[in-house]
PDB file of C-alpha atoms in Angstrom:
ATOM      1  CA  UNK A  12     -52.182  26.963-105.999  1.00 55.00           C
ATOM      2  CA  UNK A  13     -50.304  30.179-106.769  1.00 49.00           C
ATOM      3  CA  UNK A  14     -53.231  31.268-108.948  1.00 66.00           C
ATOM      4  CA  UNK A  15     -56.151  29.866-106.984  1.00 84.00           C
ATOM      5  CA  UNK A  16     -55.299  30.822-103.406  1.00 88.00           C
ATOM      6  CA  UNK A  17     -54.928  34.585-104.047  1.00 89.00           C
ATOM      7  CA  UNK A  18     -58.303  34.542-105.810  1.00 91.00           C
ATOM      8  CA  UNK A  19     -59.849  32.718-102.840  1.00 93.00           C
ATOM      9  CA  UNK A  20     -58.352  35.252-100.422  1.00 93.00           C
ATOM     10  CA  UNK A  21     -59.642  38.169-102.506  1.00 92.00           C
ATOM     11  CA  UNK A  22     -63.096  36.591-102.526  1.00 94.00           C
ATOM     12  CA  UNK A  23     -63.084  36.098 -98.737  1.00 95.00           C
ATOM     13  CA  UNK A  24     -61.941  39.670 -98.143  1.00 92.00           C
ATOM     14  CA  UNK A  25     -64.702  41.020-100.367  1.00 93.00           C
ATOM     15  CA  UNK A  26     -67.346  38.697 -98.908  1.00 94.00           C
ATOM     16  CA  UNK A  27     -66.652  39.844 -95.357  1.00 92.00           C
ATOM     17  CA  UNK A  28     -66.110  43.477 -96.349  1.00 90.00           C
ATOM     18  CA  UNK A  29     -62.819  43.722 -94.467  1.00 91.00           C
ATOM     19  CA  UNK A  30     -61.595  46.709 -96.469  1.00 87.00           C
ATOM     20  CA  UNK A  31     -58.211  47.770 -95.144  1.00 90.00           C
ATOM     21  CA  UNK A  32     -58.908  46.747 -91.525  1.00 94.00           C
ATOM     22  CA  UNK A  33     -57.484  43.272 -92.002  1.00 96.00           C
ATOM     23  CA  UNK A  34     -54.523  42.809 -94.312  1.00 96.00           C
ATOM     24  CA  UNK A  35     -53.595  39.562 -96.034  1.00 96.00           C
ATOM     25  CA  UNK A  36     -49.840  38.945 -96.229  1.00 96.00           C
ATOM     26  CA  UNK A  37     -49.245  36.270 -98.844  1.00 95.00           C
ATOM     27  CA  UNK A  38     -46.207  34.170 -99.627  1.00 95.00           C
ATOM     28  CA  UNK A  39     -47.407  31.397-101.897  1.00 93.00           C
ATOM     29  CA  UNK A  40     -44.953  29.396-103.971  1.00 92.00           C
ATOM     30  CA  UNK A  41     -45.886  28.083-107.377  1.00 89.00           C
ATOM     31  CA  UNK A  42     -46.921  24.559-106.408  1.00 89.00           C
ATOM     32  CA  UNK A  43     -49.030  22.306-108.586  1.00 86.00           C
ATOM     33  CA  UNK A  44     -51.331  19.971-106.702  1.00 88.00           C
ATOM     34  CA  UNK A  45     -53.734  17.340-107.860  1.00 88.00           C
ATOM     35  CA  UNK A  46     -57.433  17.751-107.231  1.00 89.00           C
ATOM     36  CA  UNK A  47     -57.314  15.231-104.356  1.00 91.00           C
ATOM     37  CA  UNK A  48     -55.023  17.620-102.461  1.00 93.00           C
ATOM     38  CA  UNK A  49     -55.982  21.014-103.901  1.00 92.00           C
ATOM     39  CA  UNK A  50     -59.616  20.835-102.777  1.00 94.00           C
ATOM     40  CA  UNK A  51     -58.852  19.946 -99.124  1.00 96.00           C
ATOM     41  CA  UNK A  52     -56.131  22.632 -99.031  1.00 96.00           C
ATOM     42  CA  UNK A  53     -58.551  25.232-100.403  1.00 96.00           C
ATOM     43  CA  UNK A  54     -61.117  24.213 -97.771  1.00 97.00           C
ATOM     44  CA  UNK A  55     -58.497  24.415 -94.995  1.00 98.00           C
ATOM     45  CA  UNK A  56     -57.520  27.913 -96.129  1.00 97.00           C
ATOM     46  CA  UNK A  57     -61.178  28.933 -96.434  1.00 97.00           C
ATOM     47  CA  UNK A  58     -62.060  27.690 -92.928  1.00 96.00           C
ATOM     48  CA  UNK A  59     -58.933  29.110 -91.278  1.00 97.00           C
ATOM     49  CA  UNK A  60     -59.134  32.538 -92.901  1.00 97.00           C
ATOM     50  CA  UNK A  61     -62.899  32.776 -92.351  1.00 96.00           C
ATOM     51  CA  UNK A  62     -62.435  32.004 -88.640  1.00 94.00           C
ATOM     52  CA  UNK A  63     -59.640  34.569 -88.369  1.00 96.00           C
ATOM     53  CA  UNK A  64     -61.787  37.250 -90.013  1.00 96.00           C
ATOM     54  CA  UNK A  65     -64.802  36.450 -87.823  1.00 94.00           C
ATOM     55  CA  UNK A  66     -63.147  35.892 -84.435  1.00 93.00           C
ATOM     56  CA  UNK A  67     -59.531  37.120 -84.268  1.00 95.00           C
ATOM     57  CA  UNK A  68     -60.276  40.829 -84.515  1.00 95.00           C
ATOM     58  CA  UNK A  69     -63.270  41.752 -82.322  1.00 92.00           C
ATOM     59  CA  UNK A  70     -64.972  45.147 -82.457  1.00 87.00           C
ATOM     60  CA  UNK A  71     -63.435  46.042 -85.796  1.00 85.00           C
ATOM     61  CA  UNK A  72     -59.879  45.766 -84.479  1.00 92.00           C
ATOM     62  CA  UNK A  73     -57.326  45.941 -87.335  1.00 96.00           C
ATOM     63  CA  UNK A  74     -54.966  43.052 -87.911  1.00 97.00           C
ATOM     64  CA  UNK A  75     -52.998  40.846 -90.250  1.00 98.00           C
ATOM     65  CA  UNK A  76     -53.518  37.361 -91.588  1.00 98.00           C
ATOM     66  CA  UNK A  77     -50.407  35.677 -92.980  1.00 98.00           C
ATOM     67  CA  UNK A  78     -50.829  32.893 -95.523  1.00 98.00           C
ATOM     68  CA  UNK A  79     -47.801  30.983 -96.778  1.00 97.00           C
ATOM     69  CA  UNK A  80     -47.359  27.800 -98.747  1.00 96.00           C
ATOM     70  CA  UNK A  81     -43.922  26.481 -99.625  1.00 96.00           C
ATOM     71  CA  UNK A  82     -42.337  23.191-100.543  1.00 94.00           C
ATOM     72  CA  UNK A  83     -39.285  21.834 -98.764  1.00 90.00           C
ATOM     73  CA  UNK A  84     -37.332  18.731 -99.691  1.00 83.00           C
ATOM     74  CA  UNK A  85     -39.726  16.483 -97.779  1.00 83.00           C
ATOM     75  CA  UNK A  86     -43.025  18.314 -97.347  1.00 94.00           C
ATOM     76  CA  UNK A  87     -45.367  21.011 -98.521  1.00 96.00           C
ATOM     77  CA  UNK A  88     -46.053  23.411 -95.663  1.00 97.00           C
ATOM     78  CA  UNK A  89     -49.143  25.592 -95.413  1.00 98.00           C
ATOM     79  CA  UNK A  90     -49.280  28.193 -92.641  1.00 98.00           C
ATOM     80  CA  UNK A  91     -52.205  30.468 -91.816  1.00 98.00           C
ATOM     81  CA  UNK A  92     -51.454  32.831 -88.927  1.00 98.00           C
ATOM     82  CA  UNK A  93     -53.119  35.924 -87.512  1.00 98.00           C
ATOM     83  CA  UNK A  94     -52.077  38.499 -84.946  1.00 98.00           C
ATOM     84  CA  UNK A  95     -55.496  38.653 -83.326  1.00 96.00           C
ATOM     85  CA  UNK A  96     -56.811  37.641 -79.914  1.00 95.00           C
ATOM     86  CA  UNK A  97     -56.119  33.919 -80.372  1.00 92.00           C
ATOM     87  CA  UNK A  98     -58.271  30.883 -79.717  1.00 86.00           C
ATOM     88  CA  UNK A  99     -59.695  30.434 -76.224  1.00 78.00           C
ATOM     89  CA  UNK A 100     -56.972  28.367 -74.486  1.00 75.00           C
ATOM     90  CA  UNK A 101     -59.636  26.148 -72.925  1.00 73.00           C
ATOM     91  CA  UNK A 102     -60.695  24.958 -76.355  1.00 72.00           C
ATOM     92  CA  UNK A 103     -57.203  23.793 -77.282  1.00 68.00           C
ATOM     93  CA  UNK A 104     -56.255  22.473 -73.815  1.00 68.00           C
ATOM     94  CA  UNK A 105     -59.404  20.391 -73.464  1.00 67.00           C
ATOM     95  CA  UNK A 106     -58.990  19.222 -77.058  1.00 61.00           C
ATOM     96  CA  UNK A 107     -62.518  20.419 -77.657  1.00 62.00           C
ATOM     97  CA  UNK A 108     -63.509  19.477 -81.142  1.00 68.00           C
ATOM     98  CA  UNK A 109     -65.635  22.297 -82.429  1.00 78.00           C
ATOM     99  CA  UNK A 110     -67.060  21.815 -85.894  1.00 83.00           C
ATOM    100  CA  UNK A 111     -64.313  24.015 -87.348  1.00 84.00           C
ATOM    101  CA  UNK A 112     -61.511  22.092 -85.628  1.00 86.00           C
ATOM    102  CA  UNK A 113     -63.048  18.771 -86.669  1.00 88.00           C
ATOM    103  CA  UNK A 114     -63.205  20.017 -90.257  1.00 93.00           C
ATOM    104  CA  UNK A 115     -59.563  21.142 -90.246  1.00 94.00           C
ATOM    105  CA  UNK A 116     -58.394  17.863 -88.704  1.00 93.00           C
ATOM    106  CA  UNK A 117     -60.514  15.764 -91.061  1.00 95.00           C
ATOM    107  CA  UNK A 118     -59.291  17.596 -94.166  1.00 97.00           C
ATOM    108  CA  UNK A 119     -55.706  17.180 -92.988  1.00 97.00           C
ATOM    109  CA  UNK A 120     -56.274  13.433 -92.583  1.00 96.00           C
ATOM    110  CA  UNK A 121     -57.687  13.368 -96.135  1.00 95.00           C
ATOM    111  CA  UNK A 122     -54.319  14.511 -97.503  1.00 96.00           C
ATOM    112  CA  UNK A 123     -52.301  12.294 -95.130  1.00 95.00           C
ATOM    113  CA  UNK A 124     -50.944  15.409 -93.456  1.00 97.00           C
ATOM    114  CA  UNK A 125     -50.204  16.700 -89.994  1.00 97.00           C
ATOM    115  CA  UNK A 126     -51.809  19.741 -88.383  1.00 96.00           C
ATOM    116  CA  UNK A 127     -50.471  21.907 -85.583  1.00 95.00           C
ATOM    117  CA  UNK A 128     -52.417  24.750 -83.959  1.00 93.00           C
ATOM    118  CA  UNK A 129     -50.438  27.227 -81.880  1.00 93.00           C
ATOM    119  CA  UNK A 130     -52.081  29.908 -79.757  1.00 91.00           C
ATOM    120  CA  UNK A 131     -49.397  32.550 -79.214  1.00 88.00           C
ATOM    121  CA  UNK A 132     -49.665  36.208 -80.264  1.00 93.00           C
ATOM    122  CA  UNK A 133     -52.713  35.189 -82.270  1.00 96.00           C
ATOM    123  CA  UNK A 134     -53.388  31.827 -83.836  1.00 96.00           C
ATOM    124  CA  UNK A 135     -51.152  29.847 -86.176  1.00 98.00           C
ATOM    125  CA  UNK A 136     -52.317  26.794 -88.089  1.00 97.00           C
ATOM    126  CA  UNK A 137     -49.612  24.736 -89.797  1.00 98.00           C
ATOM    127  CA  UNK A 138     -50.446  21.870 -92.138  1.00 98.00           C
ATOM    128  CA  UNK A 139     -47.627  19.722 -93.545  1.00 98.00           C
ATOM    129  CA  UNK A 140     -48.132  17.035 -96.157  1.00 97.00           C
ATOM    130  CA  UNK A 141     -46.368  15.090 -98.893  1.00 93.00           C
ATOM    131  CA  UNK A 142     -47.094  15.773-102.526  1.00 85.00           C
ATOM    132  CA  UNK A 143     -49.378  13.160-104.086  1.00 76.00           C
ATOM    133  CA  UNK A 144     -47.280  12.115-107.079  1.00 64.00           C
ATOM    134  CA  UNK A 145     -50.149  10.248-108.721  1.00 59.00           C
ATOM    135  CA  UNK A 146     -52.316  13.338-109.206  1.00 54.00           C
ATOM    136  CA  UNK A 147     -49.695  15.854-110.278  1.00 50.00           C
ATOM    137  CA  UNK A 148     -51.116  16.122-113.794  1.00 42.00           C
ATOM    138  CA  UNK A 149     -54.548  17.265-112.620  1.00 38.00           C
ATOM    139  CA  UNK A 150     -53.193  20.450-111.097  1.00 39.00           C
ATOM    140  CA  UNK A 151     -55.425  23.425-110.373  1.00 39.00           C
ATOM    141  CA  UNK A 152     -52.724  26.069-110.614  1.00 40.00           C
ATOM    142  CA  UNK A 153     -50.969  27.280-113.718  1.00 37.00           C
ATOM    143  CA  UNK A 154     -47.330  28.040-114.345  1.00 39.00           C
ATOM    144  CA  UNK A 155     -47.803  31.645-115.507  1.00 37.00           C
TER     145      UNK A 155
END
């Protein structure tokens, strides 16, 4: 993922033409994942970052999007956080399942993970999951 995620972030930044208005702060450990986990993780990052670019910084407001992925003794933790306007509290309080939230929750279920969405000084999405030991040899990232 250390190779793939930065490329995905570069692509998203170029696609939305963010220039230097929105900065990506990356802290991505060298973690090899099997395809069954790498694809859902890439889709979670894509959806979360795309939403942050589109909605967190209205009227061309500058901001930061922090993306981190690290492995602890028990879990792999992915965090996507922005310092933008945050999600409408009514959406989270009413547990409204917009298409984007349904997608994030469904992809997290696919990897037997847990998702937490916090709306404080922007939006933070944390996904925690166990490594799938059976697919470790079909990793998408390299060790260089």
